[in-house]
XYZ file of C-alpha atoms in Angstrom:
731
model
C 178.339 73.535 144.938
C 174.959 73.456 146.588
C 174.893 72.489 150.293
C 173.360 69.099 149.512
C 175.802 68.315 146.717
C 177.713 65.078 146.512
C 181.147 64.535 145.046
C 183.076 61.582 143.717
C 186.403 61.284 145.513
C 189.268 59.304 144.021
C 191.368 57.725 146.749
C 195.064 56.836 146.266
C 194.280 53.129 146.574
C 193.967 50.376 143.920
C 190.171 50.754 143.825
C 188.096 50.324 140.650
C 186.352 53.729 140.816
C 185.857 56.878 142.935
C 183.570 56.808 145.984
C 180.599 59.142 146.587
C 180.662 61.491 149.574
C 178.323 64.190 150.861
C 179.565 67.775 150.932
C 178.737 69.638 154.182
C 176.850 72.862 153.743
C 179.755 75.066 154.849
C 182.229 73.523 152.415
C 182.810 74.586 148.799
C 184.529 71.965 146.617
C 185.466 71.842 142.950
C 186.929 69.024 140.843
C 190.551 68.662 141.862
C 190.045 69.763 145.478
C 192.154 67.845 147.994
C 189.991 66.479 150.793
C 190.085 64.191 153.788
C 187.350 61.559 153.882
C 186.415 58.502 155.965
C 186.856 54.991 154.596
C 185.743 52.448 157.132
C 187.539 53.329 160.357
C 190.312 55.188 158.525
C 190.723 58.825 157.493
C 192.289 59.170 154.045
C 193.291 61.961 151.715
C 191.725 61.985 148.286
C 190.974 64.166 145.291
C 187.530 65.325 144.190
C 187.312 63.687 140.785
C 183.908 64.919 139.680
C 180.519 66.237 140.746
C 178.578 63.275 142.121
C 175.336 64.122 140.330
C 174.368 61.816 137.473
C 177.371 59.509 137.838
C 176.010 56.025 137.165
C 174.485 54.026 139.992
C 173.739 56.386 142.888
C 174.231 55.621 146.552
C 171.253 56.658 148.645
C 171.661 60.120 150.134
C 171.220 58.895 153.696
C 174.041 56.360 153.287
C 176.594 58.920 152.156
C 179.348 59.793 154.602
C 180.455 63.436 154.671
C 183.718 64.912 153.505
C 185.629 65.603 156.729
C 187.616 68.610 155.576
C 188.986 70.419 152.548
C 192.743 70.980 152.266
C 193.945 74.527 151.655
C 195.846 73.889 148.430
C 195.263 74.777 144.790
C 193.092 72.053 143.201
C 194.836 69.333 141.241
C 194.876 70.653 137.651
C 192.451 69.078 135.204
C 195.339 68.115 132.927
C 196.954 66.161 135.782
C 193.715 64.279 136.410
C 193.332 63.524 132.705
C 196.935 62.288 132.634
C 196.342 60.013 135.627
C 193.322 58.500 133.855
C 195.256 58.087 130.591
C 198.176 56.301 132.290
C 195.733 54.064 134.175
C 193.982 53.082 130.949
C 197.227 52.474 129.054
C 198.908 50.430 131.781
C 195.651 48.666 132.766
C 196.039 49.875 136.350
C 193.399 51.231 138.769
C 193.137 55.023 138.606
C 193.769 55.177 142.344
C 197.074 53.333 141.984
C 198.268 55.962 139.490
C 196.882 58.782 141.643
C 199.040 57.501 144.484
C 202.098 58.416 142.399
C 200.725 61.950 141.935
C 199.967 62.352 145.661
C 202.888 60.270 146.882
C 203.472 62.544 149.877
C 200.221 62.618 151.821
C 201.958 64.700 154.485
C 202.357 67.436 151.851
C 198.627 68.052 152.176
C 199.047 68.999 155.820
C 200.079 72.448 157.020
C 203.867 72.829 157.304
C 205.382 72.047 160.713
C 208.112 73.883 162.598
C 211.458 72.311 161.693
C 214.942 72.165 163.175
C 217.918 72.876 160.956
C 221.649 72.636 161.642
C 224.643 74.784 160.820
C 228.353 74.752 161.721
C 229.020 76.416 165.076
C 231.968 78.711 165.818
C 233.179 76.410 168.586
C 236.299 74.343 167.871
C 236.039 70.585 167.582
C 236.656 69.061 171.048
C 239.914 67.143 171.355
C 238.108 64.046 172.605
C 235.659 63.952 169.660
C 236.742 61.325 167.136
C 236.186 62.640 163.607
C 234.913 59.629 161.704
C 234.640 59.864 157.896
C 230.885 60.486 158.209
C 231.418 63.313 160.725
C 234.060 64.884 158.488
C 231.653 64.801 155.525
C 228.935 66.480 157.604
C 231.271 69.263 158.725
C 232.371 69.790 155.147
C 228.766 69.972 153.910
C 227.801 72.515 156.596
C 230.984 74.585 156.317
C 229.109 77.226 154.330
C 225.622 77.918 153.034
C 222.301 78.169 154.873
C 221.182 75.902 157.756
C 219.984 72.495 156.589
C 217.743 69.759 157.929
C 219.348 66.724 159.550
C 217.780 64.345 157.031
C 219.141 66.347 154.068
C 222.640 66.525 155.519
C 222.618 62.822 156.390
C 221.421 61.836 152.907
C 224.207 63.836 151.260
C 226.820 62.532 153.687
C 225.622 58.934 153.360
C 224.968 58.342 157.067
C 222.142 58.389 159.607
C 220.558 61.492 161.138
C 221.881 60.380 164.553
C 225.393 61.367 163.442
C 224.166 64.923 162.753
C 222.390 65.164 166.088
C 225.446 63.722 167.866
C 227.608 66.530 166.481
C 225.028 69.045 167.699
C 225.119 67.500 171.181
C 228.917 67.798 171.105
C 228.568 71.516 170.369
C 230.109 71.319 166.897
C 226.794 72.110 165.182
C 224.192 74.713 166.107
C 220.438 74.154 165.854
C 218.324 76.761 164.088
C 214.487 76.768 164.297
C 212.784 77.029 160.902
C 209.092 77.785 160.535
C 209.271 76.623 156.954
C 211.818 75.614 154.385
C 213.027 78.468 152.178
C 211.172 79.245 148.989
C 212.538 78.085 145.653
C 214.218 81.052 143.950
C 213.270 81.580 140.326
C 215.946 80.573 137.842
C 217.046 83.507 135.702
C 216.922 82.587 131.993
C 219.476 85.337 131.244
C 221.821 84.795 134.216
C 224.799 83.300 132.397
C 224.097 82.191 128.828
C 226.860 80.103 127.315
C 228.601 80.721 124.012
C 227.305 78.076 121.637
C 228.825 76.744 118.446
C 227.036 77.302 115.163
C 225.382 73.869 115.210
C 224.417 74.266 118.856
C 222.928 77.712 118.212
C 220.773 76.429 115.352
C 219.539 73.573 117.512
C 218.867 75.843 120.491
C 216.973 78.370 118.340
C 214.824 75.572 116.889
C 213.858 74.254 120.324
C 213.360 77.730 121.808
C 211.055 78.720 118.963
C 208.906 75.649 119.558
C 208.663 76.408 123.275
C 207.806 80.058 122.677
C 205.163 79.188 120.101
C 203.539 76.575 122.338
C 201.584 73.617 121.051
C 202.625 69.984 121.043
C 205.824 68.882 119.345
C 208.259 66.042 120.007
C 211.902 66.524 119.035
C 214.767 64.042 119.132
C 218.008 65.828 120.062
C 220.524 63.332 118.685
C 224.130 64.270 119.460
C 227.337 62.368 119.986
C 228.805 62.269 123.500
C 230.420 65.625 124.244
C 228.424 67.537 121.608
C 226.794 69.852 124.162
C 223.214 68.562 124.169
C 222.689 69.796 127.737
C 223.601 73.393 126.900
C 221.267 73.236 123.903
C 218.220 72.104 125.817
C 219.055 74.563 128.611
C 218.116 77.239 126.060
C 214.711 75.576 125.646
C 214.319 75.671 129.445
C 215.225 79.374 129.353
C 212.549 79.952 126.705
C 209.970 78.231 128.900
C 210.927 80.464 131.845
C 210.625 83.590 129.702
C 207.091 82.619 128.716
C 206.126 82.059 132.370
C 205.938 78.268 132.086
C 207.267 75.510 134.296
C 209.838 73.063 132.915
C 210.577 69.452 133.834
C 213.844 67.645 133.093
C 213.796 63.871 133.613
C 217.121 62.163 134.304
C 217.492 58.376 134.626
C 219.491 58.548 137.871
C 218.765 61.858 139.550
C 220.671 61.004 142.736
C 223.872 60.648 140.679
C 223.594 63.947 138.762
C 225.886 66.272 140.753
C 227.656 67.630 137.674
C 224.340 68.289 135.919
C 223.040 70.264 138.910
C 226.233 72.323 139.031
C 225.926 73.123 135.325
C 222.315 74.195 135.803
C 223.263 76.507 138.681
C 226.049 78.065 136.588
C 223.635 78.700 133.712
C 220.558 79.924 135.640
C 222.027 81.302 138.870
C 220.195 78.893 141.199
C 219.658 75.164 141.530
C 216.396 73.651 140.301
C 213.891 71.851 142.488
C 214.843 68.176 142.762
C 212.503 65.187 142.973
C 213.732 61.668 143.669
C 213.442 58.852 146.179
C 216.453 59.879 148.293
C 214.965 63.227 149.346
C 214.325 63.748 153.047
C 210.579 63.748 153.905
C 210.398 67.448 154.939
C 212.041 68.582 151.697
C 209.882 66.171 149.692
C 206.746 67.653 151.298
C 207.998 71.191 150.720
C 208.871 70.521 147.075
C 205.499 68.903 146.312
C 203.664 71.957 147.668
C 205.965 74.328 145.776
C 205.246 72.517 142.507
C 201.481 72.522 143.179
C 201.540 76.262 143.895
C 203.674 77.036 140.848
C 206.588 78.276 142.973
C 209.045 75.650 141.687
C 209.603 76.795 138.109
C 212.088 74.104 137.019
C 212.023 70.554 138.359
C 214.689 67.956 137.676
C 213.726 64.491 138.705
C 213.509 60.791 138.267
C 210.541 59.207 136.495
C 208.097 59.869 139.370
C 208.539 63.635 138.882
C 206.304 63.268 135.842
C 203.249 62.866 138.090
C 203.668 66.039 140.161
C 200.661 68.432 139.925
C 202.199 71.132 137.699
C 199.737 74.009 137.226
C 201.557 75.466 134.218
C 203.934 72.957 132.655
C 205.289 74.142 129.302
C 208.266 71.872 128.513
C 209.538 68.367 129.259
C 213.088 67.233 128.526
C 213.901 63.521 128.784
C 217.694 63.295 128.977
C 219.318 59.944 128.087
C 215.904 58.923 126.753
C 217.190 55.456 125.837
C 217.879 54.495 129.451
C 216.104 51.404 130.773
C 215.974 53.123 134.200
C 212.972 55.081 132.918
C 210.934 51.861 133.002
C 209.216 51.205 136.342
C 208.854 47.484 136.940
C 206.919 47.451 140.246
C 203.415 48.622 141.117
C 202.116 50.564 138.137
C 204.377 49.334 135.323
C 205.130 52.168 132.893
C 207.896 53.722 130.796
C 208.449 57.333 131.844
C 209.702 58.387 128.402
C 206.533 57.189 126.694
C 204.296 58.608 129.422
C 206.162 61.937 129.150
C 205.320 62.089 125.451
C 201.677 61.439 126.338
C 201.800 64.173 129.029
C 203.168 66.698 126.538
C 200.528 65.721 123.989
C 197.715 66.101 126.513
C 199.096 69.443 127.702
C 199.793 70.719 124.182
C 203.429 71.718 124.756
C 206.856 70.588 123.435
C 208.929 67.637 124.614
C 212.620 67.064 123.866
C 214.145 63.558 123.876
C 217.940 63.802 124.151
C 220.492 61.031 123.687
C 223.797 60.108 122.085
C 222.375 56.621 121.503
C 218.623 57.012 120.919
C 216.371 54.026 121.407
C 215.187 52.246 118.291
C 211.619 53.218 119.217
C 212.498 56.914 119.173
C 214.551 56.673 115.977
C 211.683 54.942 114.159
C 209.279 57.652 115.317
C 211.690 60.271 113.962
C 212.030 58.454 110.632
C 208.241 58.160 110.351
C 207.765 61.888 110.950
C 206.050 61.559 114.329
C 209.043 63.320 115.908
C 211.253 65.995 114.424
C 215.004 65.508 114.689
C 218.018 67.687 115.409
C 221.513 66.250 114.897
C 224.725 67.332 116.633
C 227.270 65.083 114.889
C 230.470 66.642 116.300
C 231.949 67.146 119.724
C 231.953 70.670 121.116
C 235.199 72.650 121.063
C 236.874 70.663 118.322
C 237.433 67.492 120.359
C 237.504 64.313 118.260
C 235.834 60.972 118.897
C 238.151 58.419 120.544
C 239.859 55.595 118.680
C 238.293 52.225 119.537
C 240.374 49.034 119.638
C 238.943 45.529 119.969
C 241.120 43.211 122.076
C 240.442 39.631 120.982
C 240.680 37.654 124.222
C 240.725 34.367 122.253
C 244.227 35.120 120.971
C 246.953 33.753 123.214
C 249.110 36.879 123.069
C 246.168 39.070 124.112
C 244.749 36.826 126.840
C 245.483 37.777 130.457
C 247.409 35.458 132.801
C 245.431 32.824 134.693
C 243.009 34.214 137.297
C 243.642 37.745 136.086
C 241.387 39.890 133.941
C 243.347 42.599 132.130
C 245.014 41.716 128.852
C 248.686 42.662 128.233
C 247.506 45.199 125.619
C 245.286 47.009 128.107
C 247.932 46.858 130.823
C 250.473 48.514 128.546
C 247.961 51.197 127.540
C 247.238 51.953 131.211
C 250.959 52.261 131.916
C 251.482 54.642 128.970
C 248.514 56.755 129.970
C 249.666 57.268 133.548
C 253.272 57.934 132.470
C 251.913 60.715 130.255
C 250.182 62.297 133.250
C 246.762 61.426 131.906
C 243.912 59.497 133.488
C 242.380 56.113 132.714
C 239.071 54.441 133.400
C 238.278 50.732 133.731
C 234.634 49.762 133.290
C 232.983 46.521 134.361
C 229.236 46.504 134.846
C 229.390 43.995 137.691
C 229.391 45.106 141.312
C 231.267 43.457 144.170
C 234.281 41.172 144.131
C 232.884 38.154 142.284
C 229.463 37.289 140.812
C 229.596 33.703 142.069
C 231.079 31.974 145.108
C 231.275 28.174 145.192
C 232.753 25.418 147.296
C 235.744 23.848 145.573
C 235.038 20.622 147.503
C 231.406 19.843 146.615
C 230.518 22.554 144.070
C 227.851 24.173 146.281
C 226.982 27.689 145.098
C 225.899 30.381 147.527
C 222.390 31.408 146.455
C 219.874 33.976 147.682
C 217.160 32.315 149.810
C 214.536 34.691 148.361
C 215.451 34.764 144.658
C 216.730 32.606 141.822
C 220.057 34.433 141.932
C 223.598 33.860 143.165
C 224.878 35.851 146.108
C 227.547 38.366 145.106
C 230.630 38.600 147.294
C 231.542 42.101 148.489
C 234.977 41.906 150.124
C 235.078 45.591 151.031
C 232.152 45.064 153.409
C 232.811 41.340 154.035
C 229.246 40.513 153.042
C 227.349 38.440 150.497
C 224.515 40.303 148.804
C 221.613 39.684 146.413
C 221.337 42.560 143.974
C 217.679 41.770 143.259
C 216.050 41.779 146.689
C 218.794 43.297 148.868
C 219.322 40.205 151.061
C 222.681 40.296 152.848
C 224.591 37.726 154.882
C 228.021 37.316 156.391
C 230.391 35.218 154.306
C 230.283 31.734 155.908
C 233.409 30.151 157.326
C 232.327 26.650 156.256
C 230.312 25.258 153.343
C 226.677 24.733 154.442
C 226.499 21.652 152.199
C 229.674 19.651 152.943
C 230.856 21.637 156.003
C 234.360 22.009 154.580
C 236.162 25.024 156.025
C 238.001 27.542 153.881
C 236.776 25.851 150.695
C 235.035 28.779 148.999
C 236.484 30.231 145.836
C 235.449 33.366 143.955
C 234.459 32.803 140.310
C 234.723 35.599 137.793
C 235.526 39.268 138.313
C 233.596 42.142 139.846
C 234.924 45.688 140.055
C 236.505 45.031 143.474
C 238.544 42.169 142.000
C 239.661 44.327 139.074
C 240.718 47.034 141.541
C 242.737 44.420 143.450
C 244.538 43.391 140.260
C 245.253 46.986 139.269
C 246.623 47.820 142.724
C 249.074 44.913 142.382
C 250.106 45.959 138.850
C 250.447 49.678 139.601
C 251.196 50.029 143.323
C 251.920 53.768 143.030
C 248.738 54.604 141.094
C 246.069 56.681 142.809
C 242.911 54.614 142.338
C 239.285 55.573 142.997
C 236.208 53.362 142.753
C 232.865 54.571 141.473
C 229.988 52.149 142.101
C 226.627 52.398 143.825
C 228.088 50.242 146.624
C 231.122 52.414 147.305
C 229.358 55.789 147.037
C 227.639 56.498 150.344
C 225.597 59.426 149.046
C 225.622 62.412 146.644
C 228.445 64.069 148.583
C 230.636 60.979 148.192
C 230.013 61.018 144.438
C 230.765 64.729 144.254
C 234.016 64.166 146.147
C 235.188 61.484 143.698
C 234.252 63.638 140.709
C 236.181 66.611 142.103
C 239.221 64.430 142.813
C 239.244 63.185 139.216
C 238.769 66.676 137.779
C 241.577 68.060 139.988
C 243.987 65.333 138.872
C 244.156 63.604 142.274
C 243.155 60.263 140.688
C 245.155 58.335 138.089
C 242.703 55.514 137.472
C 238.949 55.346 137.979
C 237.328 51.907 138.262
C 233.596 51.356 138.351
C 230.247 50.341 136.929
C 227.617 52.148 134.844
C 227.523 54.949 137.433
C 230.555 56.280 135.497
C 228.987 55.923 132.075
C 226.731 58.945 131.788
C 227.202 62.683 131.867
C 230.607 62.970 133.528
C 233.194 65.248 131.954
C 236.820 64.588 132.936
C 239.219 66.738 130.854
C 242.345 64.596 131.472
C 240.693 61.192 131.000
C 242.066 59.793 127.755
C 241.830 55.995 128.110
C 238.751 53.853 128.735
C 239.166 50.097 129.114
C 236.125 47.817 129.153
C 237.015 44.626 131.027
C 234.146 42.474 129.705
C 232.518 44.067 126.681
C 230.430 40.938 126.001
C 228.589 41.211 129.322
C 224.938 41.877 128.518
C 224.873 40.200 125.109
C 223.851 36.807 126.478
C 220.286 35.786 127.352
C 216.998 36.000 125.552
C 216.379 39.738 125.800
C 215.460 41.025 122.322
C 216.998 44.385 123.210
C 220.308 42.902 124.440
C 222.387 44.056 121.461
C 220.885 47.540 121.458
C 221.377 47.978 125.206
C 224.965 46.736 125.100
C 225.793 49.113 122.266
C 224.195 52.049 124.106
C 226.027 51.358 127.350
C 229.439 50.815 125.790
C 229.029 53.840 123.516
C 228.247 55.982 126.566
C 231.258 54.596 128.451
C 233.519 55.156 125.460
C 232.273 58.736 125.295
C 234.111 59.579 128.541
C 237.482 59.441 126.749
C 239.158 62.395 125.053
C 236.467 65.007 125.577
C 238.881 67.945 125.280
C 242.167 68.641 123.457
C 243.936 65.362 124.182
C 242.803 62.487 121.952
C 241.063 59.545 123.564
C 241.437 55.782 123.259
C 238.923 53.040 124.050
C 239.839 49.369 124.415
C 237.156 46.703 124.499
C 238.116 43.241 125.767
C 235.873 40.782 123.937
C 235.601 37.132 122.990
C 233.293 38.083 120.106
C 235.050 40.817 118.076
C 233.030 39.817 115.013
C 229.742 40.608 116.792
C 227.869 43.495 115.065
C 227.856 45.459 118.328
C 231.663 45.341 118.583
C 232.146 46.122 114.903
C 229.811 49.132 115.118
C 231.640 50.478 118.170
C 235.039 50.044 116.524
C 233.974 51.791 113.315
C 231.778 54.478 114.963
C 229.025 53.293 112.631
C 225.975 53.497 114.851
C 223.512 53.982 112.024
C 224.504 50.825 110.145
C 224.230 48.770 113.319
C 220.787 50.188 114.095
C 219.647 49.571 110.524
C 220.550 45.876 110.861
C 218.940 45.725 114.311
C 215.787 47.373 112.965
C 215.612 44.990 110.025
C 215.834 41.951 112.331
C 213.085 43.266 114.593
C 210.907 44.189 111.633
C 211.081 40.650 110.273
C 210.069 39.248 113.662
C 207.423 41.960 114.230
C 209.155 42.827 117.484
C 208.867 46.340 119.002
C 208.921 48.968 117.652
C 207.442 47.188 114.606
C 204.916 45.205 116.611
C 203.128 45.314 119.953
C 203.996 43.183 122.948
C 202.713 42.730 126.487
C 203.597 40.404 129.351
C 201.533 38.825 132.092
C 203.567 38.098 135.223
C 201.881 35.666 137.614
C 203.395 35.577 141.108
C 202.665 34.289 144.591
C 204.193 32.575 147.604
C 202.586 29.187 146.813
C 204.300 27.625 143.799
C 201.426 25.231 143.094
C 198.843 28.030 143.112
C 201.019 30.144 140.831
C 201.383 27.267 138.362
C 197.619 26.596 138.448
C 196.686 30.213 137.610
C 199.419 30.471 134.975
C 198.130 27.269 133.348
C 194.539 28.571 133.474
C 195.628 31.799 131.782
C 197.468 29.747 129.177
C 194.307 27.763 128.409
C 192.191 30.937 128.256
C 194.609 32.753 125.925
C 193.187 34.000 122.597
C 195.143 31.471 120.527
C 192.500 31.339 117.806
C 193.479 34.764 116.437
C 195.938 34.593 113.539
C 197.314 38.082 114.257
C 198.401 37.131 117.779
C 201.272 35.009 119.089
C 201.018 33.676 122.635
C 204.119 32.385 124.423
C 204.041 30.591 127.767
C 203.331 30.132 130.515
C 206.934 29.518 131.493
C 209.068 30.215 134.551
C 210.544 33.709 134.460
C 214.369 33.801 134.283
C 214.168 34.990 137.897
C 211.683 32.257 138.788
C 211.733 33.312 142.452
C 212.016 36.986 143.348
C 211.708 38.342 146.892
C 210.204 35.051 148.008
C 207.529 34.966 145.292
C 207.354 32.319 142.546
C 206.992 33.873 139.091
C 205.618 32.682 135.741
C 205.378 34.718 132.527
C 203.157 34.756 129.453
C 203.838 36.948 126.418
C 201.440 38.211 123.786
C 202.677 39.682 120.509
C 200.665 41.325 117.778
C 200.865 43.801 114.880
C 201.756 47.455 115.416
C 198.207 48.612 114.695
C 196.658 46.373 117.355
C 195.384 47.843 120.620
C 196.453 45.222 123.153
C 194.468 46.497 126.139
C 190.999 45.285 124.997
C 192.478 41.884 124.144
C 194.102 41.630 127.557
C 190.967 42.743 129.423
C 188.967 40.024 127.654
C 191.668 37.433 128.308
C 191.971 38.233 132.017
C 188.188 38.254 132.486
C 188.096 34.531 131.642
C 190.135 33.482 134.705
C 189.230 34.037 138.330
C 192.402 34.927 140.212
C 192.472 34.399 144.005
C 193.662 37.209 146.285
C 196.848 35.288 147.097
C 198.013 35.476 143.471
C 199.090 38.650 141.700
C 198.803 39.039 137.929
C 200.717 42.073 136.667
C 200.311 43.474 133.167
C 203.389 44.935 131.493
C 202.543 46.800 128.296
C 205.660 47.193 126.114
C 207.973 45.107 128.374
C 211.594 46.226 128.648
C 212.869 43.637 131.072
C 212.418 39.914 130.544
C 213.663 38.828 133.963
């Protein structure tokens, strides 16, 4: 650019447009350059979005502030900038707010710093050093392999970095200076290819051919649990590597994917680059730079990995594409699966959507020809699908004793399973000991002070917790309402209460719990998984953490304590979600030679979800579900958006919600407006919440309608109005 040139710099802030800056004469910038610029008294990082010449209303030359410095990094690719703009337009968010997700590690733009890593020393553990569980985990993690940063070790061990440094001070660990983190080795597409079945080979060849040919395509990889979908799409990843392209695999819960990472390392010789919220800052910075420079060839990550600045992305895989975890509900509200399809379309390369229980949206797209479809209808290795039994809890002979939760039928099945030397699993998607604690004297219920939610009792930690905002408190000795002591009673079961019952029924059973509360980090999860695989656990009890991706050869019985949980409420996707979750849980049973059994405790055995699970008739259930949604013009056969009005002043929130209700485009026959009404969680994190819904035909573009609607109401700074296009959660 000429010495007097100006540039438009997009800042990672919720600003309506880029700002103009002057380029110093000794600085050469191009669109995509990372720069540091002044904004008021602050110095901020930003991205050169365009040449400043001829861009609308011009700021006088003399008023322009100069770019302070250019960052020595490859420019943000044009396709990444186009994607940021597309997501901003679709979600009705400021471009800068979306850019912040793409440059989420501002420290990554700085030059790398000298780091300190830790390794196991040769010195013996001092006799006076007490080996706590956290210290033992750290020593186990560092027993072999290269030196690692304190933050990485602590994250895997589920403790603070002070524990790592304390072991170093005790002489048990040795510090190692590192000028930089090691480079990401390139995965070898031919390192250890697996032997595939005939159906798997056909599927893998189809996907590999699409990757090698290039160009946009979207493929649904629809296979039952245990059919080997992962090994199939690994071949597509290998094809991308052979063509010199980067590959991205999105998982719904990356921090809980230890088995997946091990399988990748076995197939390609090295682990992929990881991207998720639990990464230590130095590794996060290092990984961002490696992706931007093209050094990280395969990235596996949570939804935010989609916004990394890939210079040469050639494949996206969305595993478990049906998972609601791909929907981000805060900040920029988006669905990573849908945005991934848009990213592949913009970049003109293939995307694979894999699931044993595809979302109705994806299935409809496949039926309409927008996506191609590959079916894997059988389990790999000749394993059969498990038998599913519905336990009708309304029948006296099948109901459990008072204040207990396992029916006699399930108890007997557990006993038979353990006598046979096999393993069982009990699933209840409810954390803690009990979902509700009340005073038996006055009926007072312990509620979160920040949310419209009950506090959940966790007896293992002796705490009450809100699972929406994270509020915690010590269990009170006396009722705050009537001051009666010892009057609280737990209502309903959580997984801790089920574990208590099982321990009383089977005192000799080796029991392990698998919940996000009991797992203190990836290493803790890996330890439980290894114990189950090695046969050191008879019965596994947990929540949806157990439901996806785990392969336990000796696990033959799955019992679902409350199969009806999730069917209640006004969520239009409740039936579909419940079916998906229970199908995934059931898929853990009988994955190898020994046949599997699944027992669902239900008070509604006639419900279509239960009948479909019992008969393994997914397609008939989805056909009925699709027909109901089609009649109501609900997604995916119609368009829907939500406006969420929130603030700390309830009166102000109600006033703005009412004003939006009056300004709604109710005169249009093709639109249905619902609300305003209190959200089911009417208070969340101390903010009052009201919702409005707009529903229209599939062909309607909702964004122009919403922009016009919102322009009619002036919203004060104290009130937030969020737009949720294609809402997934109705809380």
